[in-house]
XYZ file of C-alpha atoms in Angstrom:
258
model
C 0.344 -0.019 0.028
C 1.457 3.331 -1.302
C 0.597 6.410 1.181
C 1.903 9.754 1.220
C 3.145 11.294 4.336
C 4.047 14.903 3.503
C 6.689 17.049 5.379
C 6.043 19.688 7.967
C 5.487 22.668 8.252
C 6.439 23.412 4.644
C 5.749 21.064 0.985
C 6.379 20.955 -2.132
C 4.987 23.993 -4.082
C 3.223 20.713 -6.136
C 0.920 21.536 -9.076
C -2.701 20.915 -7.956
C -5.189 19.839 -10.206
C -7.432 21.874 -9.042
C -5.552 25.019 -7.213
C -2.534 25.465 -9.627
C 1.096 26.061 -7.817
C 0.418 25.696 -4.368
C 2.954 25.671 -1.926
C 1.700 23.525 0.690
C 1.297 24.440 4.767
C 0.810 20.820 6.589
C 0.082 22.073 10.315
C 0.262 18.603 11.650
C 3.542 16.091 12.547
C 5.818 14.847 9.570
C 6.322 11.250 10.353
C 1.562 10.434 10.460
C -1.415 11.289 10.204
C -3.816 13.424 12.894
C -7.765 13.592 11.787
C -11.118 13.564 12.835
C -11.484 11.569 9.563
C -10.570 7.766 9.061
C -11.272 8.106 5.097
C -11.360 5.043 3.160
C -9.704 7.068 0.145
C -7.255 9.059 1.995
C -4.176 9.151 0.347
C -2.403 9.351 3.609
C -3.385 5.976 4.479
C -5.536 4.756 7.793
C -4.920 6.648 11.156
C -4.064 3.363 13.210
C -1.161 2.840 10.976
C 0.240 6.212 10.655
C 0.055 7.641 14.139
C 2.633 10.233 14.730
C 5.326 10.568 17.327
C 6.505 14.250 16.737
C 4.733 17.052 18.297
C 2.677 19.619 15.917
C 4.758 22.020 14.697
C 4.881 25.494 16.873
C 3.189 28.637 15.712
C 6.593 30.010 15.467
C 8.375 27.393 13.434
C 5.520 27.446 10.681
C 5.708 31.454 10.302
C 9.289 31.461 10.146
C 9.694 28.211 7.502
C 7.036 29.849 5.924
C 8.934 33.229 5.584
C 12.118 31.307 4.363
C 10.001 29.364 1.544
C 8.308 32.500 0.438
C 11.660 34.614 0.313
C 13.167 31.555 -1.496
C 10.215 31.264 -4.356
C 10.718 34.901 -4.500
C 13.900 34.978 -5.489
C 14.218 31.811 -7.674
C 10.636 31.222 -8.613
C 8.646 29.313 -9.039
C 5.725 32.495 -8.060
C 3.026 30.730 -5.993
C -0.856 30.810 -7.240
C -2.392 29.661 -4.072
C -0.595 28.936 -0.223
C -2.767 25.662 0.642
C -3.269 23.967 3.924
C -3.071 20.576 3.686
C -1.494 17.468 4.368
C -1.333 14.995 7.090
C -4.920 15.398 8.401
C -7.410 18.099 9.665
C -5.059 21.647 9.767
C -8.321 23.260 11.736
C -7.444 21.034 14.528
C -3.966 22.846 15.274
C -4.632 24.978 18.605
C -2.904 27.508 16.914
C -4.819 27.659 13.458
C -6.327 30.986 13.695
C -2.855 32.964 14.777
C -1.270 30.772 11.707
C -3.693 32.234 9.848
C -3.368 35.578 10.658
C 0.691 35.105 9.846
C -0.064 33.448 7.049
C -1.849 36.131 5.425
C 0.630 39.126 6.555
C 3.163 36.849 5.135
C 1.056 36.396 1.569
C 0.980 40.208 1.695
C 4.015 40.651 2.023
C 5.837 38.979 -0.628
C 3.192 37.435 -3.210
C 0.086 39.742 -2.657
C -1.280 37.877 -5.538
C -1.244 34.305 -4.447
C -4.497 33.011 -2.858
C -4.747 30.949 1.159
C -6.288 27.966 0.779
C -7.601 25.458 3.363
C -8.773 21.953 2.802
C -10.992 20.634 5.626
C -13.736 18.439 6.300
C -15.179 20.841 8.217
C -15.334 18.540 11.491
C -14.339 21.863 13.502
C -16.692 25.273 11.814
C -18.516 24.929 15.326
C -15.652 25.868 16.829
C -15.499 30.232 17.006
C -11.761 30.874 16.666
C -11.566 28.021 13.747
C -14.717 30.011 11.755
C -13.638 32.828 12.006
C -10.044 32.194 10.636
C -11.525 30.772 7.461
C -13.390 33.212 7.066
C -10.197 35.330 6.266
C -9.007 32.997 3.611
C -9.750 33.242 -0.039
C -10.559 29.242 -0.531
C -12.547 28.201 2.322
C -12.806 24.535 0.762
C -14.969 22.235 2.581
C -15.462 18.693 2.010
C -19.143 17.420 2.164
C -18.925 13.871 -0.575
C -22.690 13.150 0.595
C -25.764 13.818 3.025
C -26.192 9.978 3.950
C -25.351 9.531 7.763
C -24.531 5.613 6.465
C -22.791 6.012 3.467
C -20.210 9.132 6.059
C -19.459 6.287 8.607
C -18.880 4.091 6.104
C -16.482 5.810 4.098
C -15.657 9.015 5.944
C -15.762 6.818 8.845
C -15.499 10.264 11.373
C -14.367 9.870 15.104
C -16.706 11.582 16.613
C -20.366 12.682 16.068
C -21.122 14.083 12.723
C -24.309 14.936 11.654
C -24.219 16.202 7.711
C -27.410 18.481 8.933
C -25.905 20.175 11.249
C -22.723 20.693 9.308
C -24.622 22.681 6.483
C -26.157 24.363 8.341
C -23.026 25.389 10.029
C -21.571 26.150 6.234
C -24.571 28.402 5.614
C -23.247 31.079 8.480
C -20.256 31.410 5.514
C -22.764 33.685 3.557
C -21.866 32.264 0.151
C -17.722 32.508 1.378
C -17.489 28.991 1.202
C -16.276 26.377 -1.735
C -18.013 22.433 -1.282
C -15.252 19.571 -2.208
C -16.895 16.237 -2.823
C -15.200 12.970 -3.405
C -17.190 10.973 -5.947
C -16.493 7.071 -6.313
C -16.814 3.374 -7.340
C -16.082 0.001 -5.830
C -16.040 -1.770 -2.937
C -15.374 -1.705 0.841
C -15.481 -4.661 3.231
C -17.863 -6.321 0.541
C -20.173 -3.240 0.446
C -21.009 -0.609 -2.495
C -19.077 2.652 -2.252
C -20.644 4.560 -5.039
C -21.957 7.528 -3.980
C -22.698 8.537 -8.579
C -26.119 7.492 -8.784
C -29.225 9.817 -8.413
C -29.589 8.208 -4.569
C -26.895 9.781 -3.352
C -26.541 12.994 -5.658
C -29.730 14.933 -5.663
C -29.920 14.995 -1.263
C -26.734 15.973 -1.463
C -27.218 18.557 -4.687
C -30.604 19.960 -2.412
C -27.727 20.420 0.414
C -25.140 21.952 -1.833
C -27.458 24.468 -2.888
C -28.642 25.725 0.906
C -25.060 26.594 1.300
C -24.683 29.198 -1.805
C -21.494 28.505 -2.427
C -18.857 30.398 -4.549
C -17.853 27.158 -6.266
C -18.451 23.230 -6.022
C -15.045 21.155 -6.763
C -15.875 17.647 -7.587
C -13.026 15.326 -7.898
C -12.454 11.233 -7.582
C -9.788 9.303 -6.624
C -6.333 10.217 -7.960
C -3.608 8.540 -5.673
C -3.587 4.706 -4.872
C -5.510 4.133 -1.524
C -5.869 2.578 1.663
C -8.528 0.285 0.675
C -7.683 -1.767 -2.856
C -11.468 -1.906 -3.361
C -11.899 1.206 -4.885
C -12.571 2.729 -8.424
C -12.430 5.789 -10.067
C -16.111 7.841 -11.126
C -16.100 7.854 -15.071
C -15.867 11.300 -16.585
C -19.561 10.832 -17.872
C -20.565 10.713 -14.463
C -17.995 13.513 -12.688
C -19.866 15.283 -16.099
C -23.435 14.361 -15.496
C -22.548 15.485 -11.961
C -21.029 18.457 -13.240
C -24.168 19.702 -15.105
C -26.578 19.134 -12.252
C -24.558 21.133 -10.251
C -24.316 24.382 -12.961
C -28.157 23.222 -14.145
C -28.728 24.161 -10.116
C -27.408 27.556 -10.742
C -23.486 27.003 -9.742
C -20.352 27.567 -10.404
C -18.341 23.435 -11.056
C -15.014 22.682 -11.401
C -14.074 19.256 -11.735
C -10.598 17.097 -11.879
C -10.881 13.719 -13.176
């Protein structure tokens, strides 16, 4: 099983299918995974197999490493399109996430004011006021919503605690449209059960909830790298194009990554 464990606190830049030239900011340890989800499709593997031993990077370590990398990119290139909080799990779990966002905004404005700041999050921490306010400050507040079917979430996203999709959507509404919904569509099997969420059974209820959030964009994508669960399959181009068409018919902007 191939997995991707990212360095910490800075990695890349890499070319993102969705975001362009992306400089990664990993607020989790560089030797394991730390997440409130345990998705069967996660490129970082299952939580139990990659428990970190190192501590989280401090706010100052992140700020210093980010500034050094931005100086290097200013001198030698490439120029980043986006500074992306991602990596080995859920970035908003960092106890100083809000302060780090403030530091990152200041450094971005100093070195690459045209670059965007993105956060890839599973949305489990958006009920925490500091996290919510910090996410309102970034350019691309990208929150996961793979489905609104509770059983599917328990089987595929496997949240560590309580996860109520209806409550998540209600909180997403509070962003006032400053939110990008990101959804993984796929096929195949996990533990002998289908994980195909490309049919109308899953797509139509999901789309109704997405519309309620009035997102600035909907990002739909499928598996791109090897997954810890071996029975998974990519959604086809036709599947993704059909779903994207439904999103557009609902009056929403959509991007597709095959």
